[in-house]
Coordinates of C-alpha atoms and ligand atoms in Angstrom, one line a residue:
M671 CA 26.2 -41.2 23.1
A672 CA 24.4 -41.7 19.8
L673 CA 23.9 -45.4 20.5
I674 CA 22.4 -44.7 23.9
S675 CA 19.9 -42.3 22.4
F676 CA 19.0 -44.9 19.7
V677 CA 18.3 -47.6 22.4
K678 CA 16.3 -45.1 24.5
L679 CA 14.3 -44.1 21.5
W680 CA 13.6 -47.7 20.6
R681 CA 12.5 -48.6 24.1
R682 CA 10.2 -45.5 24.1
K683 CA 8.6 -46.8 20.9
I684 CA 8.0 -50.4 22.1
R685 CA 6.8 -49.1 25.5
K686 CA 4.3 -46.9 23.6
A687 CA 3.1 -49.9 21.7
G688 CA 2.6 -51.9 24.9
Y689 CA 5.4 -54.5 24.6
L690 CA 7.1 -53.8 27.9
K691 CA 3.9 -53.8 29.9
D692 CA 2.9 -57.0 28.2
Q693 CA 6.2 -58.7 29.1
N694 CA 6.0 -57.6 32.7
G695 CA 2.4 -58.9 32.7
I696 CA 3.7 -62.4 31.7
I697 CA 5.9 -62.8 34.8
K698 CA 3.2 -61.5 37.1
R699 CA 0.6 -63.9 35.7
Y700 CA 3.2 -66.7 35.9
Y701 CA 3.5 -66.3 39.7
R702 CA -0.2 -65.9 40.1
E703 CA -1.0 -69.1 38.1
F704 CA 2.2 -71.0 39.1
D705 CA 0.8 -74.5 39.2
N706 CA -1.4 -74.2 36.1
W707 CA 1.4 -72.6 34.1
N708 CA 4.0 -75.1 35.1
L709 CA 2.0 -77.9 33.4
H710 CA 2.1 -75.9 30.1
I711 CA 5.8 -75.0 30.7
E712 CA 6.8 -78.6 31.3
N713 CA 4.9 -79.6 28.1
C714 CA 6.8 -77.0 26.1
K715 CA 10.2 -78.1 27.5
S716 CA 9.5 -81.8 26.9
F717 CA 8.5 -81.1 23.3
I718 CA 11.8 -79.2 22.7
V719 CA 13.8 -81.9 24.4
N720 CA 12.2 -84.5 22.1
V721 CA 12.9 -82.4 19.0
T722 CA 16.6 -81.8 20.0
H723 CA 17.6 -85.1 21.6
E724 CA 19.7 -86.0 18.5
S725 CA 21.3 -82.5 18.1
H726 CA 25.1 -82.3 18.5
G727 CA 26.5 -78.8 18.4
G728 CA 25.6 -76.0 16.0
K729 CA 23.4 -73.0 16.5
V730 CA 19.8 -72.7 17.8
A731 CA 17.7 -69.6 17.7
I732 CA 14.8 -69.1 20.2
L733 CA 12.2 -66.6 18.9
G734 CA 10.2 -65.0 21.7
S735 CA 12.6 -66.1 24.4
G736 CA 11.4 -63.5 26.9
W737 CA 11.7 -64.8 30.5
L738 CA 12.9 -68.2 29.3
L739 CA 10.0 -69.8 31.3
D740 CA 9.2 -72.4 28.6
I741 CA 12.8 -73.1 27.4
P742 CA 14.9 -76.0 28.8
I743 CA 17.9 -73.7 28.7
K744 CA 20.4 -75.9 30.6
Y745 CA 19.6 -78.8 28.3
L746 CA 20.1 -76.7 25.2
E747 CA 23.4 -75.5 26.5
Q748 CA 24.6 -79.1 26.5
K749 CA 23.3 -79.7 23.0
F750 CA 24.3 -76.6 21.1
D751 CA 27.4 -74.5 20.7
E752 CA 25.5 -71.3 20.3
I753 CA 22.1 -70.2 21.6
W754 CA 20.6 -67.0 20.1
L755 CA 17.8 -65.5 22.2
I756 CA 15.7 -63.3 20.0
D757 CA 13.0 -61.0 21.3
I758 CA 11.8 -57.4 20.9
N759 CA 13.0 -56.9 24.5
H760 CA 15.0 -59.0 26.9
P761 CA 14.1 -58.6 30.6
I762 CA 17.0 -57.1 32.4
Q763 CA 17.0 -60.0 34.9
I764 CA 17.5 -62.5 32.1
K765 CA 20.3 -60.5 30.5
R766 CA 22.1 -60.2 33.9
K767 CA 21.7 -63.9 34.6
Y768 CA 23.3 -65.0 31.3
E769 CA 25.5 -62.0 30.2
N770 CA 28.7 -64.0 31.0
N771 CA 27.5 -67.2 29.4
R772 CA 29.7 -67.7 26.3
K773 CA 27.1 -69.8 24.5
I774 CA 24.3 -67.3 24.8
R775 CA 23.8 -64.3 22.6
F776 CA 21.0 -61.7 23.0
V777 CA 19.4 -60.2 19.9
N778 CA 16.9 -57.4 20.2
Y779 CA 14.8 -57.7 17.1
D780 CA 11.2 -57.0 16.0
L781 CA 10.2 -60.4 14.5
T782 CA 7.4 -58.7 12.4
N783 CA 10.3 -57.2 10.5
G784 CA 9.8 -53.5 11.3
L785 CA 6.0 -53.3 11.6
V786 CA 6.1 -52.3 15.2
E787 CA 8.2 -49.2 14.6
K788 CA 6.1 -48.4 11.5
A789 CA 2.9 -48.6 13.5
V790 CA 4.3 -46.2 16.1
N791 CA 5.6 -43.8 13.5
A792 CA 2.6 -43.9 11.1
N793 CA 0.3 -40.9 11.0
T794 CA -2.4 -42.7 9.1
F795 CA -3.4 -46.3 8.7
N796 CA -2.6 -46.1 5.0
D797 CA 1.0 -45.3 5.8
F798 CA 1.2 -48.5 7.8
N799 CA -0.7 -50.6 5.3
I800 CA 1.5 -49.7 2.4
F801 CA 4.5 -50.8 4.4
L802 CA 2.7 -54.0 5.5
N803 CA 1.8 -54.9 1.9
K804 CA 5.5 -54.6 0.9
S805 CA 6.8 -56.4 4.0
E806 CA 9.4 -59.1 3.5
L807 CA 10.4 -62.0 5.6
V808 CA 12.7 -61.5 8.5
N809 CA 16.4 -62.0 7.6
L810 CA 18.6 -62.7 10.5
E811 CA 21.7 -62.9 8.2
T812 CA 23.0 -66.1 9.6
D813 CA 22.1 -69.7 9.4
F814 CA 20.7 -71.9 12.2
D815 CA 20.6 -75.6 12.8
L816 CA 17.3 -75.2 14.5
V817 CA 14.8 -72.3 15.0
I818 CA 12.3 -72.5 17.9
S819 CA 9.3 -70.2 17.8
I820 CA 8.0 -70.3 21.4
N821 CA 4.6 -69.0 22.3
L822 CA 5.1 -66.2 19.9
L823 CA 3.1 -66.7 16.7
N824 CA -0.2 -65.1 17.8
Q825 CA 1.6 -62.6 20.0
L826 CA 3.0 -61.1 16.8
D827 CA -0.4 -60.2 15.6
I828 CA -2.3 -59.7 18.9
L829 CA 0.0 -57.0 20.4
L830 CA 0.4 -55.1 17.1
C831 CA -3.3 -55.3 16.2
D832 CA -4.3 -54.1 19.7
Y833 CA -2.1 -51.1 19.2
L834 CA -3.2 -50.4 15.7
Q835 CA -6.9 -50.8 16.7
S836 CA -6.5 -48.3 19.6
K837 CA -4.7 -45.8 17.3
F838 CA -6.7 -46.1 14.1
K839 CA -10.0 -47.8 15.0
L840 CA -9.9 -50.6 12.4
N841 CA -12.7 -52.9 11.5
I842 CA -12.5 -56.7 11.9
T843 CA -12.0 -57.4 8.2
V844 CA -8.9 -55.2 8.1
L845 CA -7.6 -56.6 11.4
T846 CA -8.0 -60.1 10.1
A847 CA -6.0 -59.3 7.0
I848 CA -3.2 -57.9 9.1
R849 CA -3.2 -60.9 11.4
K850 CA -3.1 -63.3 8.4
R851 CA -0.2 -61.4 6.8
I852 CA 1.9 -61.3 10.0
Q853 CA 1.4 -65.0 10.8
Q854 CA 2.0 -66.1 7.2
N855 CA 5.3 -64.2 7.1
H856 CA 6.3 -65.9 10.3
I857 CA 5.4 -69.4 9.1
D858 CA 7.2 -68.8 5.8
F859 CA 10.3 -67.6 7.6
L860 CA 10.3 -70.7 9.8
K861 CA 9.8 -73.0 6.8
K862 CA 13.3 -72.0 5.6
Y863 CA 14.8 -73.9 8.6
N864 CA 14.6 -77.0 10.7
A865 CA 12.0 -75.5 13.0
C866 CA 9.9 -76.1 16.0
L867 CA 6.7 -74.0 16.5
I868 CA 4.8 -73.9 19.8
T869 CA 1.8 -71.7 19.8
D870 CA -1.7 -71.1 21.2
S871 CA -4.2 -72.1 18.6
M872 CA -7.6 -71.6 20.3
E873 CA -8.7 -69.3 23.1
L874 CA -11.3 -71.0 25.4
L875 CA -13.5 -68.9 27.6
I876 CA -14.6 -70.9 30.7
D877 CA -17.5 -70.4 33.0
D878 CA -18.2 -72.9 35.9
N879 CA -15.9 -75.4 34.2
S880 CA -17.6 -75.4 30.9
I881 CA -16.5 -73.7 27.7
V882 CA -18.8 -70.9 26.7
E883 CA -16.8 -69.6 23.7
E884 CA -14.0 -70.8 21.5
K885 CA -12.0 -68.4 19.4
N886 CA -9.6 -69.4 16.7
L887 CA -6.2 -67.7 17.0
I888 CA -4.5 -69.1 13.9
Y889 CA -5.1 -67.2 10.6
C890 CA -3.0 -69.3 8.2
E891 CA -2.3 -72.9 7.5
L892 CA 0.3 -74.5 9.8
P893 CA 3.1 -76.5 8.1
K894 CA 3.0 -80.3 7.8
A895 CA 4.8 -81.6 10.9
T896 CA 7.1 -84.5 11.5
Q897 CA 6.3 -84.4 15.3
I898 CA 3.2 -82.9 16.8
D899 CA 1.6 -82.5 20.2
S900 CA -1.3 -80.5 21.7
W901 CA -2.5 -79.7 25.2
I902 CA -4.6 -77.2 27.2
W903 CA -3.0 -74.4 29.1
L904 CA -5.0 -73.1 32.1
F905 CA -3.9 -69.5 31.5
D906 CA -6.0 -67.4 33.8
T907 CA -8.2 -68.8 36.6
N908 CA -8.8 -65.4 38.2
K909 CA -10.8 -63.6 35.5
Y910 CA -8.1 -61.0 35.0
Y911 CA -7.7 -61.6 31.2
H912 CA -11.4 -61.5 30.6
V913 CA -13.6 -59.9 33.3
K914 CA -16.5 -62.4 33.0
Y915 CA -14.6 -65.7 32.2
N916 CA -11.5 -67.7 33.0
T917 CA -9.3 -68.3 30.0
S918 CA -7.5 -71.4 28.7
F919 CA -5.6 -71.9 25.5
R920 CA -5.4 -75.0 23.3
V921 CA -1.6 -75.1 22.5
K922 CA -0.1 -76.8 19.4
A923 CA 3.5 -77.9 19.1
L924 CA 5.0 -78.9 15.8
S925 CA 8.4 -79.7 14.4
F926 CA 9.0 -79.5 10.6
Ligands
SAM2283 C1 4.1 -65.1 25.4 S1 5.8 -64.6 25.4 C2 6.6 -66.1 25.1 C3 7.0 -66.7 26.4 C4 8.5 -66.5 26.7 N1 9.2 -67.6 26.1 C5 8.7 -66.4 28.2 O1 9.2 -67.4 28.8 O2 8.6 -65.3 28.7 C6 6.0 -63.8 23.9 C7 7.4 -63.1 23.8 O3 7.4 -62.7 22.4 C8 8.0 -61.4 22.4 N2 7.5 -60.6 21.3 C9 6.2 -60.2 21.1 N3 6.1 -59.6 19.9 C10 7.4 -59.6 19.3 C11 7.9 -59.1 18.2 N4 7.2 -58.4 17.3 N5 9.3 -59.3 17.9 C12 10.0 -60.0 18.8 N6 9.5 -60.5 20.0 C13 8.2 -60.3 20.2 C14 7.5 -60.8 23.8 O4 8.4 -59.7 24.1 C15 7.6 -62.0 24.7 O5 8.8 -62.0 25.3

């Protein structure tokens, strides 16, 4: 009974902060933009296949696994003994699909290391900020042969900053410092492992096929990579994400 209440309470908090709505939005946009998204998804999968082609057994963690759209899951099942899917929430459809798969383990975890709960609970921005400044790196209390961070890095700061901004009305300087801290913690965590990072790096606003604005989405230095790739993801061609423009992302993939 106590456990059920705890899970319910946790879902209430992440719903309040917008995480469940955002995850549902991903799958809706995926079907709306099917062909455009598939190019990006195939690029993600190819990069992961290249990074793992010499792997034999062991444990892989997938951070931001969500709907598993961008993960070559069948391929990874052949390569690894254990696949840990780590996300703040796992869609019920994905849990049902893989619940009897003995290689796959689901972990519900806030990869900002508690900042989401703190943001929801905080009565003042200062409460949150004290916690942020003391925040430590995520500790998953187990080792991994490979950690894959998949289309997550800037989601960590964007979703949380959107919530903080609506709750506390913060200025751009404060928001930028929060973004930097969150991203730096994530990169520092990844650097402890053999890691693969795939992330949006620039947001491109498009009007009549030309770029009208470019926005940087990375607030810290990315690690030196042994393999690297980059491509454009046609994210929204229906002006849903921005009312006036279509949106694309420049995506970077690195292994280190
Ligand atoms: C853009 S999606 C990545 C795509 C995903 N692989 C898929 O196929 O759905 C970002 C994922 O990161 C998760 N996420 C966002 N913030 C998180 C956090 N603080 N901790 C853990 N997961 C988070 C979201 O729930 C979502 O599933």
